[in-house]
Coordinates of C-alpha atoms in Angstrom, one line a residue:
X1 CA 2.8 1.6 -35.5
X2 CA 4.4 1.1 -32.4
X3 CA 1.5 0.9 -30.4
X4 CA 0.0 -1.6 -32.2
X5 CA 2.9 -4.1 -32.7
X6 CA 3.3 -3.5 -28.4
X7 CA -0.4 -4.9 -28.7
X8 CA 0.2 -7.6 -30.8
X9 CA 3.1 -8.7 -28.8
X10 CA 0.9 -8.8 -25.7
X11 CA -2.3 -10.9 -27.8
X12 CA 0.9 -13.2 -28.8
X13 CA 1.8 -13.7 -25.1
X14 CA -1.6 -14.7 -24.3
X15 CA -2.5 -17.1 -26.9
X16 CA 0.9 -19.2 -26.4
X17 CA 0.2 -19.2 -22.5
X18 CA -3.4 -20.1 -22.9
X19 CA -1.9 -23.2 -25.1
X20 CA 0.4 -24.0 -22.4
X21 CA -1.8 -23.8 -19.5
X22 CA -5.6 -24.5 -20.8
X23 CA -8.2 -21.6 -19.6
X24 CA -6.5 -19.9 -16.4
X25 CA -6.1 -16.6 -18.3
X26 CA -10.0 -16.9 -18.4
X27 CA -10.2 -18.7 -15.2
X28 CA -13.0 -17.9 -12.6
X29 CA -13.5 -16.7 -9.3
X30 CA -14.3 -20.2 -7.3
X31 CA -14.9 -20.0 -3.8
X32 CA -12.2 -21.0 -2.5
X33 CA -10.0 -18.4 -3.7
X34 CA -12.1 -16.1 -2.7
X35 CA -12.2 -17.1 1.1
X36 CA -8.4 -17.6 0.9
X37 CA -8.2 -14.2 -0.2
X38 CA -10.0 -12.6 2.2
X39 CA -8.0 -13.9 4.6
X40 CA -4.6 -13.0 3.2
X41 CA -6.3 -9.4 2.6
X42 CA -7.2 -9.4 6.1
X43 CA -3.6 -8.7 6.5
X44 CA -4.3 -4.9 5.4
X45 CA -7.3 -4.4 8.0
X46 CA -4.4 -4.3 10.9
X47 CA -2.3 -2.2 8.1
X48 CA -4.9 0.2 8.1
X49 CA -6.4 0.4 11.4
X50 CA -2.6 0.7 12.7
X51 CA -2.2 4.1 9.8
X52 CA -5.3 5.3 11.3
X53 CA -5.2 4.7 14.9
X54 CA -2.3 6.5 15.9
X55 CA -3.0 10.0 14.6
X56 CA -6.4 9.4 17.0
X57 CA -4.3 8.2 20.1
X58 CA -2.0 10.4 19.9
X59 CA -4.0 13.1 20.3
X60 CA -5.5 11.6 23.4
X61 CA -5.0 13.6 26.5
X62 CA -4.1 10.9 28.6
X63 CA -2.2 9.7 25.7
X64 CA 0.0 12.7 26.0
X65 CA -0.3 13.7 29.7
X66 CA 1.3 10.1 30.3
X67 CA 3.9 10.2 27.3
X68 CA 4.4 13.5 25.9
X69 CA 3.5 16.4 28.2
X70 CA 5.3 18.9 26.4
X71 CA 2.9 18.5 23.2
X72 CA -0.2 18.6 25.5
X73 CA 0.9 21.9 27.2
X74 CA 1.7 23.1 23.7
X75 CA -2.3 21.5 22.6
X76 CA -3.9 23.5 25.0
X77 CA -2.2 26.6 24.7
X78 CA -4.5 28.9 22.9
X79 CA -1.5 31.6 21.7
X80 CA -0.2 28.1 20.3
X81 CA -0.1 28.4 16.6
X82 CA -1.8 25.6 15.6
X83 CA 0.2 24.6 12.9
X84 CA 2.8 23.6 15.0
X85 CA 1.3 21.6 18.3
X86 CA 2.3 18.2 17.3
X87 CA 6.1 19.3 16.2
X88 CA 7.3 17.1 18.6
X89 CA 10.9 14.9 17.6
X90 CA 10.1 13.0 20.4
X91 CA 6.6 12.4 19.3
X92 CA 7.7 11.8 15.7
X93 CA 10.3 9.2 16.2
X94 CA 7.0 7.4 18.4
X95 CA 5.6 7.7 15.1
X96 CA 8.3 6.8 12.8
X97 CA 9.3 4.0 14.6
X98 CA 6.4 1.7 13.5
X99 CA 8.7 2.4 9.7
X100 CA 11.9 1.9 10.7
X101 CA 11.1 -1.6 12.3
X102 CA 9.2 -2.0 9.4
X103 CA 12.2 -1.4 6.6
X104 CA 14.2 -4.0 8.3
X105 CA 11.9 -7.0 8.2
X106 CA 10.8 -6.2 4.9
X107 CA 14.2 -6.8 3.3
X108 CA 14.7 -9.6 5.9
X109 CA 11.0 -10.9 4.9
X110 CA 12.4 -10.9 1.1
X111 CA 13.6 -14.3 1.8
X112 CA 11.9 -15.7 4.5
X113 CA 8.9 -15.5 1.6
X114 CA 11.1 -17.8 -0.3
X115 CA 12.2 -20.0 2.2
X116 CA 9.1 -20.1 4.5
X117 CA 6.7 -19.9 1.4
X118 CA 4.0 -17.3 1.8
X119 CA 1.9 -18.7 4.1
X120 CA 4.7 -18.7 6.4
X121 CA 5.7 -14.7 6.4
X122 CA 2.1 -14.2 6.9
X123 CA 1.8 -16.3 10.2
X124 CA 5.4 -14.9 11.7
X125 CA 4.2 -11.8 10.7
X126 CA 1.2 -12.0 12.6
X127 CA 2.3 -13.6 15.6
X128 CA 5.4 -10.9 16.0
X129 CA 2.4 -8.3 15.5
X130 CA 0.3 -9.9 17.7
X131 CA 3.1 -9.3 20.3
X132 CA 3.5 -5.7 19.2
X133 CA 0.0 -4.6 20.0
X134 CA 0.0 -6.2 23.4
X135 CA 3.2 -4.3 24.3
X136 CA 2.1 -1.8 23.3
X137 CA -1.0 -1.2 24.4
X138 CA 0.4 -2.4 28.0
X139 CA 3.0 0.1 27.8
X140 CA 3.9 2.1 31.4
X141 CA 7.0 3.9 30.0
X142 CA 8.3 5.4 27.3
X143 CA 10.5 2.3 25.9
X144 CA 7.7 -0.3 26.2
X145 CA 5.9 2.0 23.9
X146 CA 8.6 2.3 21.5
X147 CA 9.3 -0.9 21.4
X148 CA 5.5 -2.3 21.2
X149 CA 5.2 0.4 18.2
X150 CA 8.8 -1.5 16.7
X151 CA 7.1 -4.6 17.0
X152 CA 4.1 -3.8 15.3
X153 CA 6.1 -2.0 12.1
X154 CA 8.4 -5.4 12.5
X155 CA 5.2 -7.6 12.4
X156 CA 3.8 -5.9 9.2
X157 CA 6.7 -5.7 7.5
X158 CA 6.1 -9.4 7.2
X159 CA 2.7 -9.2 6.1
X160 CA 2.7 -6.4 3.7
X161 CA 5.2 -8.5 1.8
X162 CA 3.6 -11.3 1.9
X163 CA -0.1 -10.5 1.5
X164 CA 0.3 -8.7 -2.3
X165 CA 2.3 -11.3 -3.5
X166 CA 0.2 -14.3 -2.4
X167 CA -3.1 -12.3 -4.0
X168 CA -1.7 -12.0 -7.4
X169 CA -0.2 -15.4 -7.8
X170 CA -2.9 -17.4 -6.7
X171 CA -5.4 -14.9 -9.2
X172 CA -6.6 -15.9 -12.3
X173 CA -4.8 -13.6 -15.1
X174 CA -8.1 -11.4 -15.8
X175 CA -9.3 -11.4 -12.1
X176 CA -5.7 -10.4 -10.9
X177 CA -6.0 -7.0 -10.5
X178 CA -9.7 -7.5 -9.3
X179 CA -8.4 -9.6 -6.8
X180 CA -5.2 -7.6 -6.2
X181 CA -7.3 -4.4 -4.7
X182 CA -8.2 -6.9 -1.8
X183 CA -5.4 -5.6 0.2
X184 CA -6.0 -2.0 -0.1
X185 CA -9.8 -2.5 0.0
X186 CA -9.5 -4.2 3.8
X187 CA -6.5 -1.3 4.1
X188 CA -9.3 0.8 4.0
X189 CA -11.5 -0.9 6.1
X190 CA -8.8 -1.1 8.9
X191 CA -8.3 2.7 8.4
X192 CA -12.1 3.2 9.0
X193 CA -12.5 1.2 12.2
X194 CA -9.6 3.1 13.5
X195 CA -11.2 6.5 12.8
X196 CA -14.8 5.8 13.9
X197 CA -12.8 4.6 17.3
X198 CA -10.9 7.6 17.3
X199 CA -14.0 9.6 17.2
X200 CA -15.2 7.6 19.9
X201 CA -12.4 9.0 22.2
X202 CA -12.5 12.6 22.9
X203 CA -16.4 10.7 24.2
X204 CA -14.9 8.6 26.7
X205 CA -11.7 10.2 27.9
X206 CA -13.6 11.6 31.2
X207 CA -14.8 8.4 32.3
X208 CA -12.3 5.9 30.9
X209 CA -9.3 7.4 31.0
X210 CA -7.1 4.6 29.7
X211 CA -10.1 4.0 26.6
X212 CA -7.0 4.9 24.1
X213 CA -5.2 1.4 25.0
X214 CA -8.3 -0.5 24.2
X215 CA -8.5 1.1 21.0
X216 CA -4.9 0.8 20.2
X217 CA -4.8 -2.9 21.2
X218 CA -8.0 -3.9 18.9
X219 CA -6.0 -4.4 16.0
X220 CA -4.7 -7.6 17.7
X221 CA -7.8 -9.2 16.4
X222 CA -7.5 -9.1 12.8
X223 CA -4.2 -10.6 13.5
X224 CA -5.2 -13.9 15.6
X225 CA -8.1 -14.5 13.3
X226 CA -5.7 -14.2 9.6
X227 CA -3.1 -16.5 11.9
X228 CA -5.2 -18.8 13.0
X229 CA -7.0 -19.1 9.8
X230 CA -3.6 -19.2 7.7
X231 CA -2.4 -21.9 9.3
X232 CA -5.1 -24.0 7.3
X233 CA -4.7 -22.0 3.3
X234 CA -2.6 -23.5 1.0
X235 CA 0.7 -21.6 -0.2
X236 CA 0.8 -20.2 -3.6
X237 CA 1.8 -22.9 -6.3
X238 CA 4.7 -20.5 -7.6
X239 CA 5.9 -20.1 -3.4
X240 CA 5.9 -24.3 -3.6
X241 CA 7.4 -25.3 -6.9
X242 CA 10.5 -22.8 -5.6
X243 CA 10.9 -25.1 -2.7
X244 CA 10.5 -28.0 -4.4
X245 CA 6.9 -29.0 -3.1
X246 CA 5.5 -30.5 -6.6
X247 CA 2.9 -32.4 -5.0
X248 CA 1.3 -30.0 -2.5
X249 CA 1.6 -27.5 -5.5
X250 CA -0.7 -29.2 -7.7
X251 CA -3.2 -30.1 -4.6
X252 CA -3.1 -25.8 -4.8
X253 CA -3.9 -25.2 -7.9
X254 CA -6.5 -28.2 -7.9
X255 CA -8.1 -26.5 -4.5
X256 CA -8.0 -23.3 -6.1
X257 CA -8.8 -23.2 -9.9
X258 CA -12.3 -24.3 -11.4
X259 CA -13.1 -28.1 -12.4
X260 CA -12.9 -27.0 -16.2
X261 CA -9.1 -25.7 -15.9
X262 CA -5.8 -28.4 -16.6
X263 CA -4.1 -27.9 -14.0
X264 CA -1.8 -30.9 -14.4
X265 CA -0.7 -28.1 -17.6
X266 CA -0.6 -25.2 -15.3
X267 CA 1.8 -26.9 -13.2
X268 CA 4.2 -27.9 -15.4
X269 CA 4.3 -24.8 -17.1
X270 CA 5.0 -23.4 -13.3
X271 CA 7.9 -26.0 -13.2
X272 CA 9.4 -25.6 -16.6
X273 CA 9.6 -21.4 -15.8
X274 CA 10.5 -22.2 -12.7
X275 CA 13.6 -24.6 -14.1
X276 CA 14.4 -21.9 -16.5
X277 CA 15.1 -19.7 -13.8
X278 CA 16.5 -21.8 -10.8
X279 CA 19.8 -20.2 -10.3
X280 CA 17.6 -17.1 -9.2
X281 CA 16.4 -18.4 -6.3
X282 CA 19.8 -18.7 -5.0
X283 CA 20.7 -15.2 -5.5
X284 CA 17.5 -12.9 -5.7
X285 CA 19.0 -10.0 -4.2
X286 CA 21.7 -9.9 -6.4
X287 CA 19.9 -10.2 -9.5
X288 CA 17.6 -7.5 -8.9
X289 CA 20.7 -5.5 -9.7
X290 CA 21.5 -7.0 -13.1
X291 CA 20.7 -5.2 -16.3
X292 CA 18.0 -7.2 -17.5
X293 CA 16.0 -6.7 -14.2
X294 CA 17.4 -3.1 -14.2
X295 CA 13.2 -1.3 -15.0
X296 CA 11.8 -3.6 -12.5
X297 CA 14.0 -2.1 -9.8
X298 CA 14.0 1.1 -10.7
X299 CA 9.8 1.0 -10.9
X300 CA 10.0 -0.8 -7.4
X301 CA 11.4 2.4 -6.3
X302 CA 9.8 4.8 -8.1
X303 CA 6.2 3.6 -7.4
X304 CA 6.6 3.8 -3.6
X305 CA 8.5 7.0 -3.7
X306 CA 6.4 8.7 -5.8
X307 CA 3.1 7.7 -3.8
X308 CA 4.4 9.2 -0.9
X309 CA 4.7 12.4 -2.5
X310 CA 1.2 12.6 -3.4
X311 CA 0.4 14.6 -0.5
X312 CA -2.0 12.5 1.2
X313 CA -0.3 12.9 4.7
X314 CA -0.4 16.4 4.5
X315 CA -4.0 16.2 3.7
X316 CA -4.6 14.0 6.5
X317 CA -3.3 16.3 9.1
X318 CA -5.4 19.2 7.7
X319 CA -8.7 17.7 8.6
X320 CA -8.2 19.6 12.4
X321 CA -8.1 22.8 10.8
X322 CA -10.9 22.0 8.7
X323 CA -13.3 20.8 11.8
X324 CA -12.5 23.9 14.1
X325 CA -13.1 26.2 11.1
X326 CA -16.9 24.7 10.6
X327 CA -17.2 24.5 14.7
X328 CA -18.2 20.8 14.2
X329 CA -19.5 19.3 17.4
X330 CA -18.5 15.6 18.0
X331 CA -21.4 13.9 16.4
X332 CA -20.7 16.1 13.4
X333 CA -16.7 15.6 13.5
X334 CA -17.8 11.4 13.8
X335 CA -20.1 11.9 10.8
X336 CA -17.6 13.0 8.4
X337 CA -15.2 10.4 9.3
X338 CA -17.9 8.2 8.4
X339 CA -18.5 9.9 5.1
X340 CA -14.8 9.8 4.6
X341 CA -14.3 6.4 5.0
X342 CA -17.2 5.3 2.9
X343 CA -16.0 7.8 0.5
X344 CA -12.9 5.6 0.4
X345 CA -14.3 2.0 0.5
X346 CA -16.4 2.8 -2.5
X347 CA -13.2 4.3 -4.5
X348 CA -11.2 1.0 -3.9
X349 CA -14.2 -1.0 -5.1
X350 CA -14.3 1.6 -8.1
X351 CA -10.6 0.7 -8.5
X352 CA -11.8 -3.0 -8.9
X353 CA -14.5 -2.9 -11.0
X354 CA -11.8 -0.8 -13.4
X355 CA -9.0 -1.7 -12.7
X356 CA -9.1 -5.3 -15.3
X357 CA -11.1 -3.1 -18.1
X358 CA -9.7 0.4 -18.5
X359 CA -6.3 -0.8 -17.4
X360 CA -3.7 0.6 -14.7
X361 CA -2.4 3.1 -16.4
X362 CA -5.6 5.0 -16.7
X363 CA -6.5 5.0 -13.4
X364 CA -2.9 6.8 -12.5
X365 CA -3.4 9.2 -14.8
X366 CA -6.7 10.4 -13.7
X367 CA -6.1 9.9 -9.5
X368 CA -2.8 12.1 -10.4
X369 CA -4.5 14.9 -12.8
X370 CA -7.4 15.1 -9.6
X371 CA -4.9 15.1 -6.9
X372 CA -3.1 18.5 -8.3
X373 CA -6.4 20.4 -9.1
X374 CA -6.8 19.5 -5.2
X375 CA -3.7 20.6 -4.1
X376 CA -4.0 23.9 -5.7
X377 CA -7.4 24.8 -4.9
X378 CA -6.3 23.8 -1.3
X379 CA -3.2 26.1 -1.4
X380 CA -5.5 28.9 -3.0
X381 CA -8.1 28.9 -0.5
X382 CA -5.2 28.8 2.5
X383 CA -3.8 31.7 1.0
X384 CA -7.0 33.6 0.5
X385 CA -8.7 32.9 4.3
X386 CA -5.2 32.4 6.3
X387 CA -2.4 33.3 5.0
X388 CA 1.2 32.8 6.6
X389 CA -0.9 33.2 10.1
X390 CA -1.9 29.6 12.7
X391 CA -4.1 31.3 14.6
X392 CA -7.0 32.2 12.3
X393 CA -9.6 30.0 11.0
X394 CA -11.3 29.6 7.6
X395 CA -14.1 31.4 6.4
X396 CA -17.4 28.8 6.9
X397 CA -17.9 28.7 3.0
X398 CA -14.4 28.2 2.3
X399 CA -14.1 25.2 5.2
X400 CA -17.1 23.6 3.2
X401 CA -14.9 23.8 -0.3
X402 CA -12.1 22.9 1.6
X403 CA -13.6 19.8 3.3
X404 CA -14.8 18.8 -0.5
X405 CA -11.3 19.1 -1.8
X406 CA -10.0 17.0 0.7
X407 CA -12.5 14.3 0.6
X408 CA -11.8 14.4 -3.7
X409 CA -8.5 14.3 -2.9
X410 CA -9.2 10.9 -0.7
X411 CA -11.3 9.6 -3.1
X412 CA -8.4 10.1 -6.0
X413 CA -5.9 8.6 -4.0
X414 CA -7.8 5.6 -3.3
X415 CA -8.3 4.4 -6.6
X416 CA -5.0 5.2 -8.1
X417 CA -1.9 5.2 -6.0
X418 CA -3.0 4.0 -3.0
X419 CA -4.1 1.2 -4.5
X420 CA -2.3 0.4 -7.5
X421 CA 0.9 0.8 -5.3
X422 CA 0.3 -2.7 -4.0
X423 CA -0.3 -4.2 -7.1
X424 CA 1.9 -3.3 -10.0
X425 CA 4.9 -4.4 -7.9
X426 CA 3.5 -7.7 -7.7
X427 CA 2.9 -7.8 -10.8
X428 CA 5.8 -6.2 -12.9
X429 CA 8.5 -8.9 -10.7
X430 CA 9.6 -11.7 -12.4
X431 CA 8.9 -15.0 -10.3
X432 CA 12.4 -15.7 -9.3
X433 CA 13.1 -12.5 -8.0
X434 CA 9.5 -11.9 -6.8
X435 CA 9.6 -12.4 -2.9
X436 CA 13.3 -9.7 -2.8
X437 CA 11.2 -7.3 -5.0
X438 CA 8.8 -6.9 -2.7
X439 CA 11.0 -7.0 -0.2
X440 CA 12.8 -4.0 -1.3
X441 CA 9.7 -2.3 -2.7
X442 CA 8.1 -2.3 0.8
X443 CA 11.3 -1.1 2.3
X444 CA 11.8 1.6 0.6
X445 CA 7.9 2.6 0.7
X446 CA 8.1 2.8 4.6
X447 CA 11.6 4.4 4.3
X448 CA 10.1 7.1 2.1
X449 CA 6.7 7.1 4.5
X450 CA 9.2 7.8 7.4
X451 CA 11.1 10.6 5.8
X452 CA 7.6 12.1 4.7
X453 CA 6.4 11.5 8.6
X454 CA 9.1 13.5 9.9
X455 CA 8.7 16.2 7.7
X456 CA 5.2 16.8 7.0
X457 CA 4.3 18.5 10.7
X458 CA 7.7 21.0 9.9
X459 CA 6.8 21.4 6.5
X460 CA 3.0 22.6 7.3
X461 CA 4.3 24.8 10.4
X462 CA 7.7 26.4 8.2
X463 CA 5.5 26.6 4.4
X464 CA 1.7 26.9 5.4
X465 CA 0.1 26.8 2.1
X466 CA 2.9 26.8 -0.1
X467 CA 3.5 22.7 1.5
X468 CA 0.3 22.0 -1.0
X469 CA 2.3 23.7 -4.1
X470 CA 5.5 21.7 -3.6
X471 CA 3.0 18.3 -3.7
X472 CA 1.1 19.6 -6.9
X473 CA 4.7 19.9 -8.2
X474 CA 5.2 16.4 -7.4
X475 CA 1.9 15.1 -8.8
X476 CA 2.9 16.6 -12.2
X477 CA 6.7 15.0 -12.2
X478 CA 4.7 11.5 -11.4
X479 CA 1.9 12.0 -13.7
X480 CA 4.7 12.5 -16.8
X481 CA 6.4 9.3 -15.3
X482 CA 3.5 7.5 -15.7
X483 CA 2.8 8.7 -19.4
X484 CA 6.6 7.4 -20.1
X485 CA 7.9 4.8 -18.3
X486 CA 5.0 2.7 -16.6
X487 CA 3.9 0.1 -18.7
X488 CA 0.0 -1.7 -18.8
X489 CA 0.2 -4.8 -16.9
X490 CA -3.7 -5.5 -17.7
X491 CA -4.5 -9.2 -19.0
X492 CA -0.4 -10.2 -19.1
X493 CA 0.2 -13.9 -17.5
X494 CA 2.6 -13.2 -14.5
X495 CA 5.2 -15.6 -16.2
X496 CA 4.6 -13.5 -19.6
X497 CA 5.8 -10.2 -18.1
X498 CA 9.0 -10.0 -19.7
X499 CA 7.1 -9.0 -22.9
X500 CA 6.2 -5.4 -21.5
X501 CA 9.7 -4.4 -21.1
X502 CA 11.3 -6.2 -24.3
X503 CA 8.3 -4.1 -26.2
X504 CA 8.8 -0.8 -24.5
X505 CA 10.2 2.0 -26.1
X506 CA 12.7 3.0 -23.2
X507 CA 13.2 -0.1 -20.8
X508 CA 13.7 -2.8 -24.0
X509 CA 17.3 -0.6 -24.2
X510 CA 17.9 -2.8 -20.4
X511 CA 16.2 -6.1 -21.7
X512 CA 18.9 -8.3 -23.0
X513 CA 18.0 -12.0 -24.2
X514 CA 14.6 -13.6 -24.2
X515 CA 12.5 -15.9 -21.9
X516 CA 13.2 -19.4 -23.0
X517 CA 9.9 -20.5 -21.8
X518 CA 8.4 -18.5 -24.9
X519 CA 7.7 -19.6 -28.5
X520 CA 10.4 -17.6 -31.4
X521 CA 8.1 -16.1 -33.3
X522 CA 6.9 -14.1 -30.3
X523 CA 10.7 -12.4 -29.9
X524 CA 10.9 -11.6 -33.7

């Protein structure tokens, strides 16, 4: 009975919004949305290549010979267990660094988003990251490094924000999570151009010794061209009625809806939630800490933390083992990343096409239940061929399963929580706290990225296999999570939200009072 009065509710929602606003819950993809979007997804090509790139460069000789000598002597020791070449605190606070910088401008870009719009964080985003990759792929010391890598994590801290919130506000309400994946698709595009380069390396190291700085300073492309290009987008219509630009708002929504939408309607249902909840705007961090806001915050942390305990950086760092084991050659090592990255791509355009039918929910579930039977086969197959001991290799049969698992593994991840991470936050914020959410949420993801960082290259030298049994524990804690307290999202107006909480069975106890903006039969 529940179920079906939760689904009611929802149908309810619709209907009234649909009266409010003409055909936007129906609305189409036009053409200009979909260029806009591109370039505001373009954002997560220099996310990605930047994940990618760095596990590559790192591994570089001259990288290391110029940086970090200790880890290359320890790299080319073959007594070395393997396990345990890159445990480096030096080398991982290079790493972390990008994360740090990267927590501090996301809480800072929770209100430049509001008072800057958008379009704004994007284009201080990219011009601080722009400066980033120049330092650092100039760098001739240790500190300009460091500080090139801060830049960087300081420049997307901007962007990460930014991007996600733009692509579900300017999205038509059955095309948002469609639209949504945009990030994470060119995520995974970025992470893909960084490891065909990185395979490209190891290829050119004898003759171009200093090859790792041209990969590592490519990504500055991405980030003139989404720049550039933003500079000439309009800002969200929610990001310009908050700042009081009613005018340029409706020359948005006019630019971006079809010709057979009102948006004369959409807009002043914008401005009459908007009204409703102006007082917000002055306080946004403070709010998120009220009771009635009280599941949203405590999703915005649990989605992040929970999606860095999937395990995907320790699956990451066990492709090495895998290559050695199978004796790949560098045209073979090359053709898996490609396989891998394609493998990827076509799980975030799986996520997609699913993502506005089956739900979000669904997709969770089934990345989560495929992630553990991954885990556990890996931790099996460890335990069978290795053991406790670095310095053996895999059986060739049980590399192959092994190199199956992981790209399963990948393929899960990428169409569950790697991509529905960036959504659901987005989505599940209430407008006038929207831009701090975020804020937070992407704080606390790279805070929870950096503590998983620093631990992952201890955690596979100290536990070996059991590291995969203490992530399939985690993928079973976050699977029940889901079950319980994530609610469906799918085909709910952004300014309708509030319905998924007032009609849950556990967050409604946090929901106090109703949305003015909605008709009283809907709250009875």
């Amino acid at each position: 009975m529940r179920t079906k009065s939760m689904g009611a509710k929802q149908k309810q929602v619709i209907v009234v919004y649909d009266e409010e606003i003409g055909s936007n819950a129906d609305g189409k993809l036009t053409a200009p949305v979909l260029i806009i979007c591109i370039v505001v997804a373009s954002a997560g090509v220099m996310f990605g290549y930047e994940s990618g790139i760095y596990g590559g460069v790192m591994k570089t000789e001259a990288f290391l010979k110029q940086f970090f000598p200790s880890v290359l002597r320890r790299a080319t020791n073959e007594k070395q267990d393997q396990f345990c070449v890159y445990d480096s605190k030096l080398l991982v606070g290079y790493i972390s660094s990008l994360y740090v910088a990267g927590i501090f401008s996301a809480l800072l870009a929770g209100r430049l988003t509001t008072s800057a719009g958008r379009k704004g964080a994007l284009i201080i985003g990219g011009m601080v990251y722009f400066i980033g990759v120049s330092l650092h792929a100039l760098a001739v010391n240790l500190p300009m490094l460091m500080l090139g890598r801060s830049l960087i994590g300081f420049g997307l801290g901007f962007t990460n924000q930014a991007a996600p919130i733009y692509l579900v506000e300017i999205a038509p309400t059955k095309l948002r999570g469609a639209i949504g994946t945009g990030f994470p698709l060119f995520f995974e595009i970025g992470v893909f151009i960084a490891k065909w380069i990185v395979s490209d390396l190891d290829q050119y190291k004898s003759t171009h010794e200093n090859f790792w700085r041209f990969a590592a300073c490519l990504s500055g492309l991405p980030a003139i061209v989404m720049t550039i290009i933003a500079f000439f987008i309009p800002d969200t219509p929610s990001s310009l009625i908050q700042r009081g630009k009613i005018q340029e708002a409706l020359r948005s929504l006019n630019q971006v809806r079809s010709i057979d939408v009102d948006t004369e309607n959409e807009l002043q249902y914008l401005i009459n939630y908007h009204e409703a909840m102006k007082d917000a705007s002055e306080k946004p961090y403070q709010m998120l800490f009220e009771m009635r806001y009280r599941p949203q915050l405590l999703l915005i942390i649990g989605l992040p933390f929970f999606r860095q305990f999937t395990g995907i950086h320790l699956i990451s760092n066990f492709w090495p083992i895998l290559y050695r084991s199978l004796a790949f050659n560098a045209k073979q090592t090359a053709d898996t990343i490609f396989a891998k990255g394609i493998i990827c791509f076509f799980s975030v355009i799986l996520a997609a096409y699913l993502i506005d039918r089956i739900g979000r929910k669904c997709l969770l579930l089934e990345g989560g239940i495929q992630m553990f039977i991954c885990h556990v086969a890996l931790a099996i197959i460890m335990a069978t061929d290795i053991g406790t001991s670095g310095n053996l290799l895999f059986s060739e049969r049980s590399a192959f399963i092994g190199l199956i698992l992981v790209m399963s593994a990948n393929a899960a991840f990428s169409w569950s929580w790697g991509t529905l991470n960036w959504i659901l936050p987005s989505e599940m914020l209430s407008m006038e706290v929207r831009p701090a959410g975020q804020g937070l949420f992407l704080a606390f993801n790279l805070l929870c990225q950096f503590f998983i960082v620093q631990s992952v290259y201890p955690m596979l030298c100290i536990f070996k296999y059991w590291a995969f049994l203490f992530y399939a524990g985690w993928m079973v804690i976050m699977t029940i999570f889901v079950i319980l307290f994530v609610p469906e999202t799918k085909n709910i107006p952004l300014e309708s939200m509030d319905v998924i909480w007032r009609s849950h069975w556990y967050w409604s106890r946090f929901v106090h009072g109703t949305n003015s903006l909605l008709k009283p039969e809907i709250n009875q």
